[in-house]
Amino acid sequence: MSLRLRALREDEVPRYAARHEWPPQVHGVNSYPGTPIPSMCERPTLQLPRSERQAAPNGAKTGRCFQLPPRAATQTQPVLPTLFVPGFPKSATTWLFECMRAAFLPERVCSALPMRNGRFPKRAFAPQLWNRSSCRGRRYMLPGIACAVTGPCGHRKELFFYGSGFGKLFEAGAAMLHGPEVPLELFQSRDARPENLTIFEWEAYRVKRFESFCYRSNFTHLPDGRMHPSCCIARASQPRKFGCRWHETVRIRLGLNEVTWFQTAMPWVVPSAYNFASVDFTPNYLCSQSALNNIFKSARDPSELRFIVLMRDPVMRAYSEWSMFSLHWRWDHQRSLMTKFSQKMRDFKDCNLTLYEKPELLRSLPDRELHRYIKKCFRGTAMEYISNSIYSVCIMGALRVFKREQFLFLRFEDLMRMKASALVRLIANFTGLYTDSTIITQLRGEDACEARRARRKPLSFTISSKDNNSEAALARQELTTLMPELESFFAPYNNMLAELIHPAFNWGADTHRLD
Ligand SMILES: Nc1ncnc2c1ncn2[C@@H]1O[C@H](COP(=O)(O)OS(=O)(=O)O)[C@@H](OP(=O)(O)O)[C@H]1O
């Protein structure tokens, strides 16, 4: 799919994104102080009534007795996300995550260290220096982490905690999101091997440390020995267990048949000493009314939240998602794009005939009814090719929960042609994350944050679908046949989007040309 759009000038931002005023800057961290815990939970051995027994999606025990008890303001507390990229899948959200990791991590913001070959040097800027004073009050971004069962941990783009995933993480409690209090050094952009350890010792250590993180009270803040709900026990005998899959490398390399595996965590700090934004780039939240409500009700102050929303020509977005799930990953067993898209368009129409393609009616709906409609007709999950491309209704729903100033809307097509300087400054102005001309010069030298000069080839299922593969060729043919129907299906919703955001926020034949 070639996009022949004019490149933007150095500091040019799309007209719809230009602002004279930015939302109030957020300082500090979105710390979570814990929740009162029933006294029965304090006993080292739990004897829970049946009504209290709850399992997390990873199979671990959870519930009230597995949550964080209240923490004082002077103690460390977990930091929950304040910055979201809640939409939309297949709009280069991964590329933006990588750009923001290059531009806004503490290694860059606090110490202005350049990258080499796309990575910060080992032990670039010690986490002991990530506090307000060492970082000169500059606000940076810190994603949560996830660890693999084989040991390595790294930044996690999509948390899926608030909803729209296949497991009900939110219902399993905040502990599932913030995890145990693991050392801040795990949040570095590189998990570097200490020089005194051999490769084998390092591999063994990384798996062994899970044991402490999961059971020891100085990490879990639960009675000693009680497993933290963001851990699970992976077993060679149950290799495909949902939410806790085994990996043979653990047996082959370390000779183990069972490991306690710690999965996800957010950074923990003493709140008053830090100034950073934690992030969640799960791109499925916007069309999930329950995810948006969960984000709202669990925020310290909902007005502090910021949302960067990426949208792409709806036809191309749907095609990209379908290529991934049907042609490549085989999650979707339907191989005919035409059959699938036609069915999804019909389902959407039949879901509520009265509201179908009626922007003026949708606008006049009271909040509750609009939210009920979104809940019923938009699932916000993967493989919802058509409804995940009806951006305007989801955005209308989100604007009834959060204020307009909390959103930055960007078209994928513009993101792909913006220069690093314009993009990074735009994001910094909107989020309060720090940048300056030295950092921007470095980013340019590293080809970071400029899509046309991307160092790494994007993971593309539509480009690889150009291969002489008969399924892919058929899909392209079917998409061409279906194009007029798709264009007229999306037109009223795209027009509604232009009304909600800006007249220049639209798409046309030039953005979904198949050549
Ligand atoms: N630099 C650059 N240039 C051109 N295109 C790019 C770039 N970065 C990401 N992309 C395209 O974005 C699509 C992937 O989007 P996401 O990362 O949001 O996908 S996902 O939802 O996280 O799976 C995917 O689109 P398709 O190729 O159409 O599938 C990527 O090719």
Coordinates of C-alpha atoms and ligand atoms in Angstrom, one line a residue:
M1 CA 0.0 0.0 0.0
S2 CA 1.8 3.1 -1.0
L3 CA 0.9 6.4 0.5
R4 CA 1.9 9.2 -1.8
L5 CA 1.4 12.1 0.6
R6 CA 3.5 15.2 0.7
A7 CA 6.2 15.1 3.4
L8 CA 5.6 17.7 6.1
R9 CA 8.1 20.5 6.8
E10 CA 10.5 20.3 9.8
D11 CA 8.2 21.8 12.4
E12 CA 4.9 21.3 10.6
V13 CA 2.1 19.7 12.5
P14 CA -1.2 18.7 10.8
R15 CA -3.7 21.6 10.9
Y16 CA -6.1 19.8 13.2
A17 CA -3.4 19.2 15.8
A18 CA -2.1 22.7 16.1
R19 CA -3.1 24.3 19.4
H20 CA -2.5 27.7 21.0
E21 CA -3.1 26.3 24.5
W22 CA -2.2 23.0 26.1
P23 CA -4.0 21.2 28.9
P24 CA -2.6 22.0 32.4
Q25 CA 0.7 20.2 32.9
V26 CA 0.7 17.2 35.2
H27 CA 3.4 16.9 37.9
G28 CA 4.3 14.0 40.1
V29 CA 3.2 10.4 39.7
N30 CA -0.2 8.6 39.6
S31 CA 0.6 6.7 42.7
Y32 CA -1.7 4.1 44.1
P33 CA -1.8 4.1 47.9
G34 CA -3.4 0.6 48.4
T35 CA -6.8 -0.3 49.8
P36 CA -8.0 -1.4 53.3
I37 CA -7.8 -5.1 53.7
P38 CA -10.2 -7.3 55.8
S39 CA -8.5 -8.5 59.0
M40 CA -8.9 -12.2 58.0
C41 CA -6.4 -11.5 55.2
E42 CA -3.6 -10.8 57.7
R43 CA -3.4 -14.4 58.9
P44 CA -0.4 -16.1 57.3
T45 CA -2.5 -19.1 56.3
L46 CA -5.7 -18.2 54.6
Q47 CA -9.0 -19.9 55.2
L48 CA -11.3 -18.2 52.8
P49 CA -15.0 -18.7 52.6
R50 CA -16.1 -19.9 49.2
S51 CA -17.4 -16.4 48.3
E52 CA -13.9 -15.0 48.7
R53 CA -12.2 -17.5 46.5
Q54 CA -11.2 -15.9 43.2
A55 CA -8.8 -16.9 40.5
A56 CA -7.0 -14.4 38.2
P57 CA -6.9 -15.1 34.4
N58 CA -3.4 -16.5 34.9
G59 CA -4.7 -19.1 37.3
A60 CA -3.3 -17.4 40.4
K61 CA -5.4 -16.9 43.6
T62 CA -6.6 -13.3 43.9
G63 CA -9.3 -11.3 45.7
R64 CA -9.3 -8.9 48.6
C65 CA -6.6 -10.8 50.5
F66 CA -4.2 -10.5 47.7
Q67 CA -4.4 -6.7 47.3
L68 CA -2.0 -4.0 48.5
P69 CA -2.8 -2.8 52.1
P70 CA -2.7 1.1 52.6
R71 CA 0.7 2.7 52.2
A72 CA 1.9 5.9 53.8
A73 CA 2.8 8.9 51.7
T74 CA 6.4 8.5 52.8
Q75 CA 6.5 4.8 51.6
T76 CA 7.0 3.5 48.2
Q77 CA 3.8 3.1 46.2
P78 CA 3.1 1.6 42.7
V79 CA 2.6 4.1 39.9
L80 CA -0.3 3.5 37.6
P81 CA -0.6 4.8 34.0
T82 CA -1.6 8.4 33.3
L83 CA -0.8 8.4 29.6
F84 CA -2.7 6.2 27.2
V85 CA -2.7 5.4 23.5
P86 CA -6.2 3.8 23.7
G87 CA -6.7 3.5 19.9
F88 CA -6.7 2.3 17.3
P89 CA -5.0 -1.1 16.5
K90 CA -3.0 -1.1 13.3
S91 CA -2.4 2.6 13.2
A92 CA 1.4 2.5 14.0
T93 CA 0.9 2.4 17.8
T94 CA 4.0 0.1 18.1
W95 CA 6.0 2.6 16.1
L96 CA 4.9 5.4 18.3
F97 CA 5.7 3.4 21.4
E98 CA 9.2 2.9 20.1
C99 CA 9.6 6.5 19.2
M100 CA 8.5 7.6 22.7
R101 CA 10.8 5.1 24.3
A102 CA 13.6 6.7 22.3
A103 CA 12.6 10.2 23.2
F104 CA 11.2 10.2 26.7
L105 CA 12.8 7.4 28.9
P106 CA 14.8 8.6 31.9
E107 CA 18.0 7.5 30.1
R108 CA 17.4 10.3 27.5
V109 CA 15.5 12.9 29.4
C110 CA 17.6 13.0 32.6
S111 CA 21.0 12.5 31.1
A112 CA 20.6 13.3 27.4
L113 CA 22.6 10.1 26.5
P114 CA 22.6 9.3 22.8
M115 CA 21.7 5.8 21.6
R116 CA 24.0 3.6 19.5
N117 CA 22.4 1.2 17.0
G118 CA 19.0 2.0 18.4
R119 CA 19.9 1.2 22.0
F120 CA 21.0 3.2 25.0
P121 CA 24.5 2.2 26.4
K122 CA 24.5 -0.5 29.1
R123 CA 23.7 0.9 32.5
A124 CA 23.1 4.3 30.8
F125 CA 21.6 6.2 33.7
A126 CA 21.3 4.5 37.0
P127 CA 17.7 4.2 38.4
Q128 CA 19.0 5.7 41.7
L129 CA 19.2 9.0 39.7
W130 CA 15.6 8.9 38.4
N131 CA 14.3 11.1 41.2
R132 CA 13.1 14.6 40.8
S133 CA 16.3 16.3 41.8
S134 CA 18.8 14.2 39.9
C135 CA 16.5 14.5 36.8
R136 CA 16.3 18.3 37.3
G137 CA 12.5 18.1 37.7
R138 CA 12.1 17.0 34.1
R139 CA 9.1 14.7 33.4
Y140 CA 9.9 11.4 31.7
M141 CA 7.9 8.3 30.8
L142 CA 8.2 4.9 32.3
P143 CA 6.3 2.0 30.9
G144 CA 5.4 -1.1 33.0
I145 CA 7.4 -4.3 32.5
A146 CA 6.6 -7.9 31.7
C147 CA 8.9 -10.8 32.2
A148 CA 9.1 -13.9 30.1
V149 CA 9.0 -17.3 31.8
T150 CA 12.6 -17.8 30.6
G151 CA 13.7 -14.8 32.7
P152 CA 14.2 -11.6 30.7
C153 CA 12.0 -8.6 31.6
G154 CA 11.3 -5.5 29.4
H155 CA 8.9 -2.7 28.8
R156 CA 5.4 -3.7 28.0
K157 CA 3.5 -1.8 25.4
E158 CA 0.0 -3.2 26.0
L159 CA -1.3 -3.9 29.5
F160 CA -4.9 -4.9 28.6
F161 CA -5.6 -4.4 32.3
Y162 CA -8.6 -2.1 32.0
G163 CA -10.5 -4.2 29.5
S164 CA -10.9 -5.4 25.9
G165 CA -8.7 -8.4 26.4
F166 CA -9.7 -12.0 26.6
G167 CA -9.0 -12.3 30.4
K168 CA -10.8 -10.2 33.0
L169 CA -7.8 -8.6 34.6
F170 CA -9.5 -5.5 36.0
E171 CA -11.9 -7.7 38.0
A172 CA -8.9 -9.5 39.5
G173 CA -7.9 -6.3 41.3
A174 CA -5.2 -3.6 41.1
A175 CA -2.5 -6.0 42.3
M176 CA -2.7 -7.6 38.8
L177 CA -1.7 -4.3 37.3
H178 CA 1.0 -3.0 39.7
G179 CA 2.5 -6.3 40.6
P180 CA 5.0 -6.8 43.4
E181 CA 7.5 -4.1 44.3
V182 CA 10.4 -5.2 42.1
P183 CA 13.6 -3.1 41.9
L184 CA 13.5 0.0 39.8
E185 CA 16.5 -1.3 37.8
L186 CA 14.2 -3.7 36.0
F187 CA 12.5 -0.7 34.4
Q188 CA 15.7 0.3 32.6
S189 CA 15.6 0.2 28.8
R190 CA 18.2 -2.6 29.0
D191 CA 18.3 -5.5 31.4
A192 CA 22.1 -5.7 31.4
R193 CA 24.1 -8.7 32.7
P194 CA 26.3 -7.8 35.7
E195 CA 29.9 -8.3 34.8
N196 CA 30.6 -10.8 37.7
L197 CA 28.0 -13.3 36.3
T198 CA 28.5 -15.7 33.4
I199 CA 25.8 -16.0 30.8
F200 CA 24.5 -19.2 32.4
E201 CA 24.6 -17.7 35.9
W202 CA 22.7 -14.7 34.6
E203 CA 20.0 -16.9 33.0
A204 CA 19.6 -19.0 36.1
Y205 CA 19.5 -15.9 38.3
R206 CA 16.8 -14.2 36.3
V207 CA 14.5 -17.2 36.7
K208 CA 15.4 -17.7 40.3
R209 CA 14.7 -14.1 41.3
F210 CA 11.0 -14.7 40.4
E211 CA 10.7 -16.8 43.6
S212 CA 11.5 -13.9 45.8
F213 CA 9.4 -11.4 43.9
C214 CA 6.4 -13.7 44.1
Y215 CA 6.5 -14.9 47.7
R216 CA 8.7 -12.6 49.9
S217 CA 6.7 -9.9 51.7
N218 CA 9.3 -7.2 51.1
F219 CA 8.4 -7.5 47.4
T220 CA 4.7 -8.6 47.6
H221 CA 3.6 -6.6 50.7
L222 CA 1.5 -9.7 51.5
P223 CA 2.2 -12.1 54.3
D224 CA 5.4 -14.1 53.6
G225 CA 4.8 -17.1 51.4
R226 CA 1.5 -15.9 49.9
M227 CA 2.0 -15.8 46.1
H228 CA 1.4 -12.4 44.5
P229 CA -1.5 -12.6 42.0
S230 CA 0.7 -11.3 39.2
C231 CA 2.7 -14.5 39.4
C232 CA 1.8 -18.0 38.3
I233 CA 3.3 -21.4 38.4
A234 CA 4.4 -22.6 34.9
R235 CA 4.8 -26.3 34.5
A236 CA 6.4 -28.4 31.7
S237 CA 3.5 -30.8 32.2
Q238 CA 1.0 -28.1 31.3
P239 CA 2.8 -26.3 28.4
R240 CA -0.2 -24.5 27.0
K241 CA -1.9 -23.4 30.2
F242 CA -3.9 -20.2 29.5
G243 CA -2.1 -17.1 30.9
C244 CA 0.8 -19.2 32.2
R245 CA 2.5 -21.0 29.2
W246 CA 5.5 -23.0 29.7
H247 CA 8.7 -22.6 27.6
E248 CA 10.9 -25.6 26.9
T249 CA 14.0 -23.3 27.1
V250 CA 13.6 -23.4 30.9
R251 CA 13.9 -27.1 30.9
I252 CA 16.7 -27.3 28.3
R253 CA 18.9 -24.6 29.7
L254 CA 18.2 -24.8 33.4
G255 CA 16.9 -28.4 33.9
L256 CA 13.7 -27.2 35.6
N257 CA 10.2 -28.6 35.1
E258 CA 8.4 -26.0 37.1
V259 CA 9.0 -22.3 37.8
T260 CA 7.2 -19.5 39.6
W261 CA 6.9 -16.9 37.0
F262 CA 6.4 -13.2 37.7
Q263 CA 4.5 -11.6 34.8
T264 CA 3.9 -7.8 35.0
A265 CA 4.6 -4.9 37.3
M266 CA 4.5 -1.1 37.4
P267 CA 7.3 1.0 38.9
W268 CA 7.2 1.7 42.7
V269 CA 8.6 4.9 44.2
V270 CA 8.1 7.4 47.0
P271 CA 5.6 9.6 45.3
S272 CA 6.8 13.0 46.3
A273 CA 10.3 12.3 45.1
Y274 CA 9.5 11.5 41.4
N275 CA 7.9 13.1 38.4
F276 CA 7.1 10.7 35.6
A277 CA 4.2 9.3 33.6
S278 CA 3.5 5.6 33.4
V279 CA 2.0 4.5 30.1
D280 CA -0.4 2.0 28.6
F281 CA -0.5 1.7 24.8
T282 CA -3.3 -0.9 24.6
P283 CA -5.0 0.3 21.4
N284 CA -8.3 -1.5 22.0
Y285 CA -9.6 0.6 24.9
L286 CA -11.5 3.3 23.0
C287 CA -14.3 1.1 21.7
S288 CA -14.7 -0.6 25.0
Q289 CA -17.0 1.4 27.2
S290 CA -16.1 -0.7 30.3
A291 CA -12.3 -0.1 29.7
L292 CA -12.9 3.7 29.6
N293 CA -15.1 3.5 32.7
N294 CA -12.5 1.4 34.5
I295 CA -9.7 3.9 33.6
F296 CA -11.8 6.8 34.9
K297 CA -12.8 5.2 38.2
S298 CA -9.4 3.9 39.1
A299 CA -7.5 7.2 38.4
R300 CA -6.2 9.3 41.3
D301 CA -7.5 12.4 39.4
P302 CA -9.2 11.6 36.1
S303 CA -8.4 15.1 34.8
E304 CA -4.6 14.2 34.9
L305 CA -5.0 11.5 32.3
R306 CA -3.9 12.1 28.7
F307 CA -4.9 10.2 25.6
I308 CA -3.0 10.1 22.3
V309 CA -5.4 8.6 19.7
L310 CA -4.1 7.4 16.4
M311 CA -6.5 6.7 13.5
R312 CA -5.9 5.4 10.1
D313 CA -8.0 5.3 6.9
P314 CA -10.7 2.9 8.2
V315 CA -10.6 0.6 5.2
M316 CA -6.8 0.2 5.4
R317 CA -6.9 -0.3 9.2
A318 CA -9.5 -3.1 8.8
Y319 CA -7.5 -4.7 6.1
S320 CA -4.3 -4.6 8.1
E321 CA -6.0 -6.2 11.1
W322 CA -7.6 -8.8 9.0
S323 CA -4.3 -9.6 7.2
M324 CA -2.7 -10.2 10.6
F325 CA -5.4 -12.3 12.2
S326 CA -6.6 -14.3 9.3
L327 CA -3.8 -14.6 6.7
H328 CA -0.9 -14.7 9.1
W329 CA -1.8 -15.7 12.7
R330 CA -4.7 -17.9 11.7
W331 CA -6.7 -16.8 14.8
D332 CA -9.6 -16.1 12.4
H333 CA -10.6 -19.1 10.5
Q334 CA -12.5 -17.2 7.8
R335 CA -10.2 -16.8 4.8
S336 CA -12.5 -14.7 2.7
L337 CA -12.1 -11.0 3.4
M338 CA -15.3 -10.3 1.5
T339 CA -17.4 -12.8 3.5
K340 CA -16.0 -11.6 6.8
F341 CA -16.2 -7.8 6.2
S342 CA -19.7 -8.2 4.7
Q343 CA -20.9 -10.2 7.7
K344 CA -19.4 -7.7 10.1
M345 CA -21.0 -4.8 8.3
R346 CA -24.4 -6.6 8.5
D347 CA -23.9 -7.5 12.2
F348 CA -23.2 -3.8 13.0
K349 CA -26.2 -2.6 11.1
D350 CA -28.5 -5.3 12.7
C351 CA -27.2 -4.5 16.2
N352 CA -29.2 -1.3 16.2
L353 CA -31.1 -0.4 13.0
T354 CA -32.4 2.9 14.4
L355 CA -28.9 4.3 15.2
Y356 CA -27.2 2.8 12.1
E357 CA -25.5 5.6 10.1
K358 CA -27.5 8.3 12.1
P359 CA -24.9 10.7 13.5
E360 CA -27.5 13.3 14.5
L361 CA -29.4 10.7 16.5
L362 CA -26.2 9.5 18.1
R363 CA -25.3 13.0 19.1
S364 CA -28.6 13.6 20.8
L365 CA -28.5 10.4 22.9
P366 CA -28.1 10.9 26.7
D367 CA -24.7 9.6 28.0
R368 CA -26.2 6.4 29.4
E369 CA -27.9 5.4 26.2
L370 CA -24.9 6.2 24.1
H371 CA -22.7 4.1 26.4
R372 CA -25.2 1.3 26.3
Y373 CA -25.2 1.4 22.5
I374 CA -21.4 1.2 22.4
K375 CA -21.3 -1.6 24.9
K376 CA -23.8 -3.6 22.8
C377 CA -22.5 -2.9 19.3
F378 CA -18.8 -2.4 19.8
R379 CA -16.8 -5.0 21.6
G380 CA -13.4 -3.2 21.4
T381 CA -11.6 -6.6 21.1
A382 CA -9.3 -8.0 18.5
M383 CA -10.8 -9.1 15.1
E384 CA -13.6 -6.5 15.2
Y385 CA -12.4 -5.3 11.8
I386 CA -15.4 -3.1 11.0
S387 CA -16.5 -1.7 14.4
N388 CA -12.9 -1.0 15.4
S389 CA -12.7 1.3 12.4
I390 CA -15.9 3.3 13.3
Y391 CA -13.8 5.7 15.3
S392 CA -16.3 8.6 15.7
V393 CA -18.8 6.7 17.8
C394 CA -16.2 5.4 20.2
I395 CA -14.7 8.9 20.4
M396 CA -18.0 10.4 21.0
G397 CA -18.5 8.0 23.9
A398 CA -15.0 8.8 25.3
L399 CA -15.7 12.5 25.1
R400 CA -18.7 12.0 27.4
V401 CA -16.2 10.6 30.0
F402 CA -13.1 12.7 29.6
K403 CA -12.7 16.3 28.5
R404 CA -11.7 17.2 24.9
E405 CA -8.4 18.9 26.0
Q406 CA -7.2 15.5 27.4
F407 CA -7.0 14.1 23.9
L408 CA -4.5 14.5 21.1
F409 CA -5.9 13.0 17.8
L410 CA -3.5 12.1 15.0
R411 CA -4.0 10.4 11.7
F412 CA -1.7 7.5 10.9
E413 CA -1.1 9.1 7.5
D414 CA 0.2 12.3 9.1
L415 CA 2.3 10.4 11.7
M416 CA 4.0 8.7 8.8
R417 CA 5.0 12.0 7.2
M418 CA 5.8 14.1 10.2
K419 CA 9.4 15.1 11.0
A420 CA 10.9 14.1 14.4
S421 CA 11.1 17.6 15.6
A422 CA 7.4 18.4 15.0
L423 CA 6.2 15.1 16.4
V424 CA 8.3 15.1 19.6
R425 CA 7.5 18.7 20.4
L426 CA 3.8 18.1 19.8
I427 CA 3.8 15.1 22.2
A428 CA 5.9 17.0 24.7
N429 CA 3.6 20.0 24.7
F430 CA 0.6 17.8 25.1
T431 CA 1.9 15.4 27.8
G432 CA 4.3 17.6 29.7
L433 CA 7.1 15.1 29.0
Y434 CA 10.4 16.9 28.6
T435 CA 12.3 17.5 25.4
D436 CA 14.8 20.1 24.1
S437 CA 16.8 20.8 21.0
T438 CA 19.7 18.6 22.0
I439 CA 17.5 15.6 22.4
I440 CA 15.7 16.3 19.1
T441 CA 19.1 16.6 17.3
Q442 CA 20.1 13.2 18.8
L443 CA 16.8 11.6 17.8
R444 CA 17.3 12.9 14.2
G445 CA 20.8 11.5 14.1
E446 CA 19.4 8.1 15.3
D447 CA 16.6 8.1 12.7
A448 CA 14.2 7.8 15.7
C449 CA 10.7 9.3 15.6
E450 CA 10.6 9.9 11.9
A451 CA 8.6 7.1 10.2
R452 CA 10.0 7.6 6.7
R453 CA 13.4 7.0 8.0
A454 CA 12.5 4.2 10.4
R455 CA 15.6 2.2 11.3
R456 CA 13.6 -1.0 11.8
K457 CA 11.2 -2.3 9.2
P458 CA 7.7 -2.1 10.6
L459 CA 6.0 -5.5 11.3
S460 CA 3.7 -5.5 8.4
F461 CA 1.2 -8.1 7.3
T462 CA -0.2 -6.2 4.4
I463 CA 3.2 -5.6 2.8
S464 CA 4.2 -9.3 3.2
S465 CA 0.7 -10.1 1.8
K466 CA 2.0 -8.7 -1.5
D467 CA 4.0 -11.9 -1.8
N468 CA 2.9 -14.2 -4.6
N469 CA 0.6 -15.9 -2.2
S470 CA -2.8 -16.8 -3.6
E471 CA -4.7 -16.1 -0.3
A472 CA -3.2 -12.6 -0.1
A473 CA -3.9 -12.0 -3.8
L474 CA -7.5 -13.0 -3.4
A475 CA -7.8 -10.7 -0.3
R476 CA -6.6 -7.7 -2.3
Q477 CA -9.0 -8.6 -5.1
E478 CA -11.9 -8.9 -2.7
L479 CA -11.0 -5.6 -1.0
T480 CA -11.0 -3.9 -4.4
T481 CA -14.4 -5.3 -5.2
L482 CA -15.8 -4.4 -1.8
M483 CA -14.2 -0.9 -1.8
P484 CA -17.3 1.1 -2.9
E485 CA -19.5 -0.6 -0.3
L486 CA -16.8 0.1 2.4
E487 CA -16.5 3.7 1.3
S488 CA -20.2 4.4 1.7
F489 CA -20.4 2.4 4.9
F490 CA -17.7 4.5 6.6
A491 CA -18.6 7.9 5.0
P492 CA -21.1 9.1 7.6
Y493 CA -18.9 8.0 10.5
N494 CA -15.9 9.7 8.9
N495 CA -17.9 12.9 8.5
M496 CA -18.9 12.7 12.1
L497 CA -15.3 12.4 13.0
A498 CA -14.4 15.6 11.0
E499 CA -17.2 17.4 13.0
L500 CA -15.9 16.1 16.3
I501 CA -12.2 16.8 15.7
H502 CA -11.6 19.1 12.8
P503 CA -12.7 19.5 9.1
A504 CA -9.2 18.4 8.0
F505 CA -9.5 15.1 9.8
N506 CA -10.7 12.9 7.0
W507 CA -9.7 10.3 4.5
G508 CA -10.3 9.8 0.8
A509 CA -9.4 7.6 -2.2
D510 CA -5.7 8.7 -1.9
T511 CA -5.4 7.0 1.5
H512 CA -6.8 3.6 0.5
R513 CA -5.4 3.1 -2.9
L514 CA -4.3 -0.5 -3.5
D515 CA -1.3 -0.4 -5.7
Ligands
LIG1 N1 7.5 3.6 9.8 C1 6.4 3.0 9.3 N2 6.1 3.3 8.0 C2 5.0 2.7 7.4 N3 4.1 2.0 8.1 C3 4.3 1.7 9.4 C4 5.5 2.2 10.0 N4 5.4 1.8 11.3 C5 4.3 1.1 11.4 N5 3.6 1.0 10.3 C6 2.4 0.3 10.0 O1 1.5 0.3 11.1 C7 0.8 -1.0 11.1 C8 1.0 -1.6 12.5 O2 0.3 -0.8 13.4 P1 0.3 -1.1 15.0 O3 1.7 -1.1 15.5 O4 -0.6 -0.1 15.7 O5 -0.3 -2.6 15.1 S1 -0.8 -3.3 16.4 O6 -2.2 -2.9 16.6 O7 0.1 -3.0 17.5 O8 -0.8 -4.8 16.0 C9 1.3 -1.8 10.0 O9 0.5 -1.7 8.9 P2 0.3 -2.8 7.8 O10 1.6 -2.9 7.1 O11 -0.7 -2.2 6.8 O12 -0.2 -4.0 8.4 C10 2.7 -1.2 9.8 O13 3.2 -1.5 8.5

